[in-house]
Short mmCIF file of N, CA and C in Angstrom, two decimals:
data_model
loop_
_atom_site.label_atom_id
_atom_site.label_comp_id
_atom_site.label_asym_id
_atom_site.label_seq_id
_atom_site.Cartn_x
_atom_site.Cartn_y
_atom_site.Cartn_z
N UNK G 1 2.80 30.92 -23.34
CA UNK G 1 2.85 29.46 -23.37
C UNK G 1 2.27 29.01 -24.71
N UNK G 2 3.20 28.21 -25.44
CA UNK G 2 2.34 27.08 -26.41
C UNK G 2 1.29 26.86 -26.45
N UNK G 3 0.55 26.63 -27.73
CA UNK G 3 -0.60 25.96 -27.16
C UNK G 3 -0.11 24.28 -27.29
N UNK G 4 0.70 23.85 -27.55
CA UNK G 4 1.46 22.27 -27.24
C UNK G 4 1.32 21.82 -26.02
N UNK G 5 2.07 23.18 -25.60
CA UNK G 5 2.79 23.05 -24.06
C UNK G 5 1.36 22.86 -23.21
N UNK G 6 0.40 23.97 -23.61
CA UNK G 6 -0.78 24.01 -22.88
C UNK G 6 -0.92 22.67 -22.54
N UNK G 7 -1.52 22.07 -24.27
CA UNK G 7 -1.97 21.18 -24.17
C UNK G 7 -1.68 19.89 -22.65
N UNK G 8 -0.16 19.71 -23.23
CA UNK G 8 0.80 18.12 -22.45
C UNK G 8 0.28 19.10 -20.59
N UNK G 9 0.63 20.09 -20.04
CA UNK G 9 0.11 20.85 -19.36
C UNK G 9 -1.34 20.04 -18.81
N UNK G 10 -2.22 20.45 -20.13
CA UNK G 10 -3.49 20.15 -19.31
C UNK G 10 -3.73 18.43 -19.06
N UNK G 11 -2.77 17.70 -20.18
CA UNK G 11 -2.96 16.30 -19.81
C UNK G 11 -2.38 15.88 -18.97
N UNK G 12 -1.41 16.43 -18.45
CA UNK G 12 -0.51 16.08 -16.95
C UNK G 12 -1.43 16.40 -15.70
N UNK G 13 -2.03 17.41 -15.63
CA UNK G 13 -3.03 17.66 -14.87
C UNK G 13 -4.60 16.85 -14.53
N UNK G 14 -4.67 16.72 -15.94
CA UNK G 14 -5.94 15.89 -15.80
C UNK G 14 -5.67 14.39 -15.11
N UNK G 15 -4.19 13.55 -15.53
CA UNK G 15 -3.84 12.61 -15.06
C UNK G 15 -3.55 12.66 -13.71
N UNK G 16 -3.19 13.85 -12.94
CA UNK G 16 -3.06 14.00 -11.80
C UNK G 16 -4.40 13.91 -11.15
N UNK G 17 -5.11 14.18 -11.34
CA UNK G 17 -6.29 14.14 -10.91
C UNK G 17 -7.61 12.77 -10.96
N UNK G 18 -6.70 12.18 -12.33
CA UNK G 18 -7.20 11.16 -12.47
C UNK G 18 -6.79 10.05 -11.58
N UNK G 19 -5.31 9.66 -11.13
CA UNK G 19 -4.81 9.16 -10.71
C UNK G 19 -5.40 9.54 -9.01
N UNK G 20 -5.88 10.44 -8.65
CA UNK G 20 -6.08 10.82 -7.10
C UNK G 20 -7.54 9.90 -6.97
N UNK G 21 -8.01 10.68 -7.94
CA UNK G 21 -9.66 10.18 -8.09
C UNK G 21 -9.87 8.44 -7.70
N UNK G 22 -8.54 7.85 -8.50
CA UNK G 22 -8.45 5.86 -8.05
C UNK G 22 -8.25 6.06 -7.41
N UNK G 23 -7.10 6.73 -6.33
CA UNK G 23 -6.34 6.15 -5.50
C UNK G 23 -7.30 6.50 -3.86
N UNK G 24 -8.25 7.79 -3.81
CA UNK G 24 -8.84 8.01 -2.87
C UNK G 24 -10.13 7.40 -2.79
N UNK G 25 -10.53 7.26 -4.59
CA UNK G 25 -11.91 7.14 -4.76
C UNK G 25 -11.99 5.43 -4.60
N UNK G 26 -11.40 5.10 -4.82
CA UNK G 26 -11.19 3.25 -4.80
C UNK G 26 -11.16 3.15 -3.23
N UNK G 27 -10.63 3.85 -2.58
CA UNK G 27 -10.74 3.14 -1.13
C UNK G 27 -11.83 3.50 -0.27
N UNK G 28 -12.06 4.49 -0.80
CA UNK G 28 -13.28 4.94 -0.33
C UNK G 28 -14.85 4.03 -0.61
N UNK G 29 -14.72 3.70 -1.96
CA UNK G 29 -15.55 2.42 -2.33
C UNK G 29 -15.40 1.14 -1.74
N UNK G 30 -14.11 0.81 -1.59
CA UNK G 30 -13.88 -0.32 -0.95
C UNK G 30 -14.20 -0.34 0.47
N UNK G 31 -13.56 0.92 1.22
CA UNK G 31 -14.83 1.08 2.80
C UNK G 31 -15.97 0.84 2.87
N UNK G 32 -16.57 2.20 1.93
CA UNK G 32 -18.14 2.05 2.14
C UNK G 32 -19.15 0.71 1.91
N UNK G 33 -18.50 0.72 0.38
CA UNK G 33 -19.24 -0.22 -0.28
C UNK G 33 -19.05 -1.99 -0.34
N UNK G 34 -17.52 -2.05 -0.20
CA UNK G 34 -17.25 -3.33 -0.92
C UNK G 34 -17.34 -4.21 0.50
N UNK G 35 -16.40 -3.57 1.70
CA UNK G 35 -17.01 -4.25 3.09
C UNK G 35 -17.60 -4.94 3.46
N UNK G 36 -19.01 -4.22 3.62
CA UNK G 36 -20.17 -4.24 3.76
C UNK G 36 -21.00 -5.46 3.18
N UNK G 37 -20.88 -4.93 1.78
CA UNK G 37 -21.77 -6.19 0.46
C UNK G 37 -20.84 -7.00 0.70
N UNK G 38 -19.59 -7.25 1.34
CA UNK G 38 -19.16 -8.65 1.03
C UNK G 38 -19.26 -9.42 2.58
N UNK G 39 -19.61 -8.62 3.63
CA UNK G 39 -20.08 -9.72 4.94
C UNK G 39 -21.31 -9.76 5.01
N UNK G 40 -22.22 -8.93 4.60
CA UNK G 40 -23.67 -9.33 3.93
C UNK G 40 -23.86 -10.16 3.15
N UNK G 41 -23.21 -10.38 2.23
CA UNK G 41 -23.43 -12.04 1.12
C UNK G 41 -22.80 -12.71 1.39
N UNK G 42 -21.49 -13.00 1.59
CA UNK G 42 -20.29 -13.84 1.72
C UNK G 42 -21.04 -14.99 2.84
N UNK G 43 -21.18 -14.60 3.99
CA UNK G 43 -21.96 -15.33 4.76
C UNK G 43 -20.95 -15.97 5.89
N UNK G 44 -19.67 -16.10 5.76
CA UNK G 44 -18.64 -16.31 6.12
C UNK G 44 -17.72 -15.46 6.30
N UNK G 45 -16.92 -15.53 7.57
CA UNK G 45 -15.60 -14.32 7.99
C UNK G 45 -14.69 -14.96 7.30
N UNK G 46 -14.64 -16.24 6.83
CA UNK G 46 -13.52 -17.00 5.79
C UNK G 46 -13.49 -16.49 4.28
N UNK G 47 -14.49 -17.00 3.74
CA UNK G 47 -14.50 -16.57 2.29
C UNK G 47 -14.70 -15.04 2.11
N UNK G 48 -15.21 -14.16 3.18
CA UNK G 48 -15.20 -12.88 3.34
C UNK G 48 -14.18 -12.22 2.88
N UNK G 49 -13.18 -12.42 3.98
CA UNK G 49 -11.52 -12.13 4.14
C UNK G 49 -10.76 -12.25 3.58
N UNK G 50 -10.47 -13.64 2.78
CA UNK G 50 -10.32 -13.98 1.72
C UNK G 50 -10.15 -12.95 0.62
N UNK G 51 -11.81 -12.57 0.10
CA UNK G 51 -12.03 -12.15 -1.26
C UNK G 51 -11.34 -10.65 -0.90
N UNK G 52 -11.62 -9.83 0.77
CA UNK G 52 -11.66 -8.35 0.87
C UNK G 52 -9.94 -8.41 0.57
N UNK G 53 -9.11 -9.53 1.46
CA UNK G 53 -7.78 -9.55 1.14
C UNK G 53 -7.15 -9.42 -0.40
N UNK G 54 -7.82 -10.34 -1.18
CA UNK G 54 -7.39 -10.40 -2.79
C UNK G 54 -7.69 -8.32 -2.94
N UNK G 55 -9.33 -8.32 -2.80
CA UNK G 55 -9.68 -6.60 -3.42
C UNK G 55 -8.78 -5.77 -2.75
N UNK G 56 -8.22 -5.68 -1.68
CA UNK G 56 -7.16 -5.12 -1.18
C UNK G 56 -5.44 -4.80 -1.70
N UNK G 57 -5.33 -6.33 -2.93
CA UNK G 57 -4.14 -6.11 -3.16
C UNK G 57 -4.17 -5.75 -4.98
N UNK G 58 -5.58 -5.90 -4.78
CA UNK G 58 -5.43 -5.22 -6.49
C UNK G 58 -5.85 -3.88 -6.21
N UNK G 59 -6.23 -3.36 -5.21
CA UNK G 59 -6.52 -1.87 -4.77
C UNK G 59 -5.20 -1.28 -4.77
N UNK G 60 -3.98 -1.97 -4.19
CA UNK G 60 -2.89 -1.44 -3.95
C UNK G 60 -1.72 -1.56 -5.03
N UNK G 61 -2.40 -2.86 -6.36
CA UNK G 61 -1.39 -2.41 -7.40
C UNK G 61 -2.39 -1.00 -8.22
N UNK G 62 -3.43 -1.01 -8.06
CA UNK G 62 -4.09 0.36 -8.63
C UNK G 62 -3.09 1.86 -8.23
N UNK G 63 -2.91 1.42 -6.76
CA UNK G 63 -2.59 3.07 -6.02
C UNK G 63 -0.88 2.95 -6.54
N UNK G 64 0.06 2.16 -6.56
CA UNK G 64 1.39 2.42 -7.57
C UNK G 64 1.07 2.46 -8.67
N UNK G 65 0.36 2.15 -9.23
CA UNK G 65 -0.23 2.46 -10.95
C UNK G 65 -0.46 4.50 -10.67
N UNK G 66 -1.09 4.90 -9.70
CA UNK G 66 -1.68 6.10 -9.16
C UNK G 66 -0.56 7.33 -9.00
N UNK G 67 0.46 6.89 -8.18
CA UNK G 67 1.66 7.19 -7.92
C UNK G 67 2.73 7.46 -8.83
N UNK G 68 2.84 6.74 -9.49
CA UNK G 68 3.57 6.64 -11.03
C UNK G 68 3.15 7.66 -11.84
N UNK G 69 1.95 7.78 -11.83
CA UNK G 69 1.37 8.83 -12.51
C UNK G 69 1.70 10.20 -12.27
N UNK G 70 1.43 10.13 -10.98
CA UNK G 70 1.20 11.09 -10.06
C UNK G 70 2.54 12.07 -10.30
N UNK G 71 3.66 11.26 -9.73
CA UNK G 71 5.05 11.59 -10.40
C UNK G 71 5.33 12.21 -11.34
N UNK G 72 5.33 10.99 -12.68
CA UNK G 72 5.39 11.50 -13.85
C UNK G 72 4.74 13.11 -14.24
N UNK G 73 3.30 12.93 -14.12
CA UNK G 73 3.02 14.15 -14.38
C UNK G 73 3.16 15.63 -13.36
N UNK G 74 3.53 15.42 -12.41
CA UNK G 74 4.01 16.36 -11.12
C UNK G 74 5.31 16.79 -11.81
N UNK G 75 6.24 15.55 -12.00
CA UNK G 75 7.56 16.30 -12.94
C UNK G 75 7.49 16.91 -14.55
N UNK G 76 6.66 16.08 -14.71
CA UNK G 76 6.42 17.40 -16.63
C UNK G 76 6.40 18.60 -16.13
N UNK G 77 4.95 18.69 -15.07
CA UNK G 77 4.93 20.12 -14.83
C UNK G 77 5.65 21.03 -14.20
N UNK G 78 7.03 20.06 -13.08
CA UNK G 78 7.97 20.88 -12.47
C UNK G 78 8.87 21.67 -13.64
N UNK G 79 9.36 20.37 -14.52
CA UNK G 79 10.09 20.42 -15.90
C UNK G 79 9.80 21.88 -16.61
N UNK G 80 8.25 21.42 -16.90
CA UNK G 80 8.10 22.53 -17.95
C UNK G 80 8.32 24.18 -17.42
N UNK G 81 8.70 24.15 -16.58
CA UNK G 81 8.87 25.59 -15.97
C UNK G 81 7.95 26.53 -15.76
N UNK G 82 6.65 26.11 -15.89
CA UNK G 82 5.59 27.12 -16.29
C UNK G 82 4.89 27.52 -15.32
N UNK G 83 4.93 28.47 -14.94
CA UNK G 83 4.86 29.42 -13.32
C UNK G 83 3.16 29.33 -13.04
N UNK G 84 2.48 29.30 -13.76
CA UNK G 84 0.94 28.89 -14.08
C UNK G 84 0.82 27.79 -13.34
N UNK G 85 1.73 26.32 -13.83
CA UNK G 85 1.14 25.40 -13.39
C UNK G 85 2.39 24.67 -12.64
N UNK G 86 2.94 26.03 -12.00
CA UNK G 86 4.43 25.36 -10.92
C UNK G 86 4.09 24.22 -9.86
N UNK G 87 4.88 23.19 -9.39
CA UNK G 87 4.38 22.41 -8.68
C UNK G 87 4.63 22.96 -7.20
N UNK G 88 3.64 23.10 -6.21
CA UNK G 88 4.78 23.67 -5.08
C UNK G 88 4.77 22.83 -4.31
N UNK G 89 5.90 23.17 -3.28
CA UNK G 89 6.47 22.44 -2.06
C UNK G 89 5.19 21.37 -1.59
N UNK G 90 4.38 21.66 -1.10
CA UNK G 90 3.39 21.12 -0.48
C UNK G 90 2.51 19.91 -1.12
N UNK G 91 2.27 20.23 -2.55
CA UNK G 91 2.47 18.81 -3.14
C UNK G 91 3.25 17.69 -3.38
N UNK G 92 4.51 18.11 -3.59
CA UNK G 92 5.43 17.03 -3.37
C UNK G 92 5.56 16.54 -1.88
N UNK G 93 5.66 17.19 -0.93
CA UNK G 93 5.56 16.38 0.30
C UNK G 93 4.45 15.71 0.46
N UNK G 94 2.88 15.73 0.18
CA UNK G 94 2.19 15.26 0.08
C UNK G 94 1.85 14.14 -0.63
N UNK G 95 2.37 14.12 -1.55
CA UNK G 95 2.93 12.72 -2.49
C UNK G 95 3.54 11.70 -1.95
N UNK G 96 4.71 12.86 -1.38
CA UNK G 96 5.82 11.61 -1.03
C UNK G 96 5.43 10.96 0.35
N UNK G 97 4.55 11.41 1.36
CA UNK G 97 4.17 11.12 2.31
C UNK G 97 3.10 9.62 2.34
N UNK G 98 2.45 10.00 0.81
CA UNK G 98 1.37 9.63 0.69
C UNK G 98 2.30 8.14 -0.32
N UNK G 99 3.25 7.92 -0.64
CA UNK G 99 4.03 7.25 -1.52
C UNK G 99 4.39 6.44 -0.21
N UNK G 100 5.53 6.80 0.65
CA UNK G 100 6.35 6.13 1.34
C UNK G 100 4.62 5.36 2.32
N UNK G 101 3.61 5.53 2.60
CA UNK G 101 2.88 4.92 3.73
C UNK G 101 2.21 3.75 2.72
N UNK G 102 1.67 4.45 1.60
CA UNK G 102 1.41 3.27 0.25
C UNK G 102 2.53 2.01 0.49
N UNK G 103 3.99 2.60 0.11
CA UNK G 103 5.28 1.53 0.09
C UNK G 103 5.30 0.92 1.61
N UNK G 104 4.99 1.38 2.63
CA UNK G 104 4.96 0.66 3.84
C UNK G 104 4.01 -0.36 4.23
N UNK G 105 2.90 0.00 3.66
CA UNK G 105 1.51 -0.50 3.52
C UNK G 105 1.51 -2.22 2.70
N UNK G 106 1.83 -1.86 1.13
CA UNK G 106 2.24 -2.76 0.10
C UNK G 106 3.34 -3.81 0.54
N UNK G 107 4.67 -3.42 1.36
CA UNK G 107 5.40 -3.95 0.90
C UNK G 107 6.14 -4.88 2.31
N UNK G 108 5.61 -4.04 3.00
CA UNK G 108 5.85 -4.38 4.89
C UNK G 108 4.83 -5.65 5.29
N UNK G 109 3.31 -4.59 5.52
CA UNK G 109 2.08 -4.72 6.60
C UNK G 109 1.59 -5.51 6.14
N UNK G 110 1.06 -5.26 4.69
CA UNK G 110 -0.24 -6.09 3.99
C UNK G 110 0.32 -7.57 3.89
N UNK G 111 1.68 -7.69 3.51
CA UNK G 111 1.76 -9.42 3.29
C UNK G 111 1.71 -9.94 4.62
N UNK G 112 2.12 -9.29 6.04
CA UNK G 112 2.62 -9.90 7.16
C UNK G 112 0.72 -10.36 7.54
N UNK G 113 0.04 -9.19 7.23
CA UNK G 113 -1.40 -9.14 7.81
C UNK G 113 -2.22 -10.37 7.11
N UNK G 114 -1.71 -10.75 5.85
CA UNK G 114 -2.47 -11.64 4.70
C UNK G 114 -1.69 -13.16 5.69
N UNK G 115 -0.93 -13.25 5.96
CA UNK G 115 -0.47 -14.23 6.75
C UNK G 115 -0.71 -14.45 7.61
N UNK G 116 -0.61 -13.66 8.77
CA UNK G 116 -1.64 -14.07 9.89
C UNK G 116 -3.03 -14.16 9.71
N UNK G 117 -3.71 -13.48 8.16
CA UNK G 117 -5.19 -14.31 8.49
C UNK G 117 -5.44 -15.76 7.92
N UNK G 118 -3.85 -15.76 6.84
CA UNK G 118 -3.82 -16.94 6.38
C UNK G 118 -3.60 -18.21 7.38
N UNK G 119 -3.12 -18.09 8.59
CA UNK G 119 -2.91 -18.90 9.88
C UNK G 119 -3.90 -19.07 10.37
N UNK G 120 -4.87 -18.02 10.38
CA UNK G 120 -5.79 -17.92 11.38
C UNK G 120 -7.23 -18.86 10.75
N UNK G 121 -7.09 -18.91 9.36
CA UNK G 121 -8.14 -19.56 8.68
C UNK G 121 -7.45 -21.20 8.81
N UNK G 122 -6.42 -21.18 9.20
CA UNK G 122 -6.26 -23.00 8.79
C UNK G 122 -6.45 -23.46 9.88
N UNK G 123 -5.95 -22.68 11.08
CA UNK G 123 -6.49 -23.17 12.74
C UNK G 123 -8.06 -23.98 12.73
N UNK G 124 -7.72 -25.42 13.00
CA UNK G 124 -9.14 -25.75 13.83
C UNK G 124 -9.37 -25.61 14.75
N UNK G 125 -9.11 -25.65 15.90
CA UNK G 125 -9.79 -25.48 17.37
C UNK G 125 -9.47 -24.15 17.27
N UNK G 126 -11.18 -24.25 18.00
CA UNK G 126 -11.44 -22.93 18.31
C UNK G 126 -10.62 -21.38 19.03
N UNK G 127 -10.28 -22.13 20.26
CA UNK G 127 -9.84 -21.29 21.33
C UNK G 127 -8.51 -20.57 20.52
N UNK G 128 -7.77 -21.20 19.91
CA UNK G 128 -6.46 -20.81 19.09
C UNK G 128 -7.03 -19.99 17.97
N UNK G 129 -7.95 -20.44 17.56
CA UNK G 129 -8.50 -19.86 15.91
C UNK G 129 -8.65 -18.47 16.47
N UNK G 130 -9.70 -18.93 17.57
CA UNK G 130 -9.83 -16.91 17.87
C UNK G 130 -8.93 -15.82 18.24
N UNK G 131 -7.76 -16.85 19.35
CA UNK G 131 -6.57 -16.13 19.79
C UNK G 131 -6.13 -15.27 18.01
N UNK G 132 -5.51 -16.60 16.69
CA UNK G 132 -5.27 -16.02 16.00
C UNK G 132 -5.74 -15.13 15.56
N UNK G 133 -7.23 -15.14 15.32
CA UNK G 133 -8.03 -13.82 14.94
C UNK G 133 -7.56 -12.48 15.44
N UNK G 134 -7.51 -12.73 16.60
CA UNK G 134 -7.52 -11.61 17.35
C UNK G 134 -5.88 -11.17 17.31
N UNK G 135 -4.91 -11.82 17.39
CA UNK G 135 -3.62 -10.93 16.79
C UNK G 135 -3.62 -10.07 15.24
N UNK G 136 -4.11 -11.39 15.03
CA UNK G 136 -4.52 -10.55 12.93
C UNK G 136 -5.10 -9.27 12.93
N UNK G 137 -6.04 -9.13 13.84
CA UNK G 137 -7.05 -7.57 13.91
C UNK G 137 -6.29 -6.39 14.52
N UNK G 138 -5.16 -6.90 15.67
CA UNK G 138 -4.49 -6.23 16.30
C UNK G 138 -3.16 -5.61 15.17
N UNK G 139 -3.00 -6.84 14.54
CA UNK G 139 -2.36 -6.40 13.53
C UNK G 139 -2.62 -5.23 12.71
N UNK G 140 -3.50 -5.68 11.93
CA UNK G 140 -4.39 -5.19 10.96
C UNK G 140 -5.11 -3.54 11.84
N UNK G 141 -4.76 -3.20 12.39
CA UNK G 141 -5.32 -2.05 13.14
C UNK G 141 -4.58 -0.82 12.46
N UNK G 142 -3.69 -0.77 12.62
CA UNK G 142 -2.65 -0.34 12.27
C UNK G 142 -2.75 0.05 10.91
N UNK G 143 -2.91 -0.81 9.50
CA UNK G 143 -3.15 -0.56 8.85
C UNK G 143 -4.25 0.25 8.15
N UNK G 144 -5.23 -0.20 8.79
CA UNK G 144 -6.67 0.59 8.75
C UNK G 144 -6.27 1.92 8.71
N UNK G 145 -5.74 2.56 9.70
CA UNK G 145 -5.52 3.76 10.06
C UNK G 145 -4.51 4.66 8.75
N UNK G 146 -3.82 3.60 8.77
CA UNK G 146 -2.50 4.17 7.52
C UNK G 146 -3.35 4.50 5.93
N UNK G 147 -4.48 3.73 5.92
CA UNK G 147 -5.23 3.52 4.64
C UNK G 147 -5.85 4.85 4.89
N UNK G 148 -6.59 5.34 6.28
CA UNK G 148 -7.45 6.38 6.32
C UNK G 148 -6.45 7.71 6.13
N UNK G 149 -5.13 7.69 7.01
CA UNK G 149 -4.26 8.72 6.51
C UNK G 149 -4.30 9.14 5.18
N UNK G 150 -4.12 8.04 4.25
CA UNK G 150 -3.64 8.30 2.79
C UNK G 150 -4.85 8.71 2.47
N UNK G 151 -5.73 8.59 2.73
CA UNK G 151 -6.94 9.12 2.19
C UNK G 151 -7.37 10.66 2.35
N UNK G 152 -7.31 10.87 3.54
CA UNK G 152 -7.11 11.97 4.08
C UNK G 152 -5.99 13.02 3.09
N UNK G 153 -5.06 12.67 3.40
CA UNK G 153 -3.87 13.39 2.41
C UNK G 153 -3.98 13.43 0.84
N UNK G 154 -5.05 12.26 0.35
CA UNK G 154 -5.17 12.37 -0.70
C UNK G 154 -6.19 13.97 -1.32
N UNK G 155 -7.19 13.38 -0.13
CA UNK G 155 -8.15 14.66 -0.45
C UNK G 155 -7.14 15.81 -0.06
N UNK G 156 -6.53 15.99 0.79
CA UNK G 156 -5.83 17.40 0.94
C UNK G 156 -5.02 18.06 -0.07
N UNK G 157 -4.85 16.84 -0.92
CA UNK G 157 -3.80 17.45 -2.41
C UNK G 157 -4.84 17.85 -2.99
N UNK G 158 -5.91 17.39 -3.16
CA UNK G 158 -6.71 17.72 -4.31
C UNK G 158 -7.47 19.40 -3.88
N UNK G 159 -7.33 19.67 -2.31
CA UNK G 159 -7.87 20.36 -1.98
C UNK G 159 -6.65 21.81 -2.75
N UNK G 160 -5.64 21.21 -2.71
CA UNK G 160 -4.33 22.33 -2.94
C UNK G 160 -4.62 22.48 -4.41
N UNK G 161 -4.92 21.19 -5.10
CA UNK G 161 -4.75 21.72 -6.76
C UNK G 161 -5.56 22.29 -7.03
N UNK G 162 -6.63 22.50 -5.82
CA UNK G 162 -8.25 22.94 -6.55
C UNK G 162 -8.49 24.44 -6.19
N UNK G 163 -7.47 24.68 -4.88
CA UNK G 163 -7.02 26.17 -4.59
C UNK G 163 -6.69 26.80 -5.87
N UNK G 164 -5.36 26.36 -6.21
CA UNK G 164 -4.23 26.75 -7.35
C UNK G 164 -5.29 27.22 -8.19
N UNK G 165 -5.76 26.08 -8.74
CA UNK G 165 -6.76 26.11 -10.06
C UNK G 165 -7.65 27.31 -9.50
N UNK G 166 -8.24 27.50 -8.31
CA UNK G 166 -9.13 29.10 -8.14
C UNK G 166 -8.32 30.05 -8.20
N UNK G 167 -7.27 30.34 -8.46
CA UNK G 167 -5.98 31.31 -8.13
C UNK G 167 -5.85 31.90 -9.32
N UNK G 168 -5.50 30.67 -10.55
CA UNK G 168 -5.55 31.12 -11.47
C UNK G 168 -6.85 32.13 -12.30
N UNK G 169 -7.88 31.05 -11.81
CA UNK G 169 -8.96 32.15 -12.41
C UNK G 169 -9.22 33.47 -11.89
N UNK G 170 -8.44 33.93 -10.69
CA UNK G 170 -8.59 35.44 -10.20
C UNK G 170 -9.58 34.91 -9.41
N UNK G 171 -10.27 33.99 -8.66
CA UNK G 171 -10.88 34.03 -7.53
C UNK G 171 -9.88 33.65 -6.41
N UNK G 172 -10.33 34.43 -5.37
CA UNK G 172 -9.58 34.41 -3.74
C UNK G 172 -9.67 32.98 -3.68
N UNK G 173 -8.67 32.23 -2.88
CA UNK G 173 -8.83 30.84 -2.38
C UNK G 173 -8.55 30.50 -1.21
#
């Protein structure tokens, strides 16, 4: 191998990794961390929801920013033919798994879910406000889960590239 080839090689890789790192590591922050600090200060389930809804949809132009990547550099390395850093089966399904629930997520759930809390915040009386609440969450359930999938699958790719990568160095994986 080149050392060119190496090189574009090791930057396709590193971007792969970089791109996992947002796409798992961002939601993972946004669980733990952003949640939390924002119904602890916010002080309100309105302006709460609100702000977690906005961080939610710039989380999700992050993860197609992630994806794109992800791609791109998954195909250099299919491209480049280089048996070292072959892409196998199991990453690409993992991608694409992890792509199509992103695209279901983005393009389906999240606007229908941003709408029903957008209903649910303009309701005055009570008894309705909560009914709405409570479809929105029922809604929104669903999604939760799809977010934890991708997460899940995210770490499981990384778990595969990090095999590979022990493979190469001659340790068992």
């Amino acid at each position: 191998m080149s050392r060119r080839t190496r090189l574009w090689l090791t930057c396709a890789l590193s971007l792969e990794f970089l791109a996992l790192g947002v796409w798992v590591g961002g939601l993972i922050v946004l669980i733990g961390a952003v949640i939390p600090a924002v119904f602890n200060t916010f002080g309100g389930q309105d302006a709460g929801g609100f702000f977690l809804t906005r961080a939610f949809e710039g989380y999700n132009h992050l993860v197609l920013v992630a994806l794109a990547i992800l791609v791109f550099a998954m195909s250099y390395r299919w491209w480049s033919g280089e048996v070292a850093v072959a892409v196998s089966r199991g990453e690409w399904v993992l991608v694409s798994i992890m792509g199509l629930i992103a695209a279901l997520i983005i393009v389906v759930l999240h606007p229908q879910a941003a709408a029903l809390q957008a209903d649910a915040f303009a309701i005055k009386d009570e008894q309705a406000r909560k009914a709405a609440f409570e479809a929105f969450f029922r809604f929104h359930m669903p999604i939760r889960s799809l977010y934890m999938v991708n997460v899940l699958l995210g770490i499981w790719l990384m778990v595969l590239k990090a095999k590979r990568s022990l493979r190469q160095e001659g340790m068992p994986a």
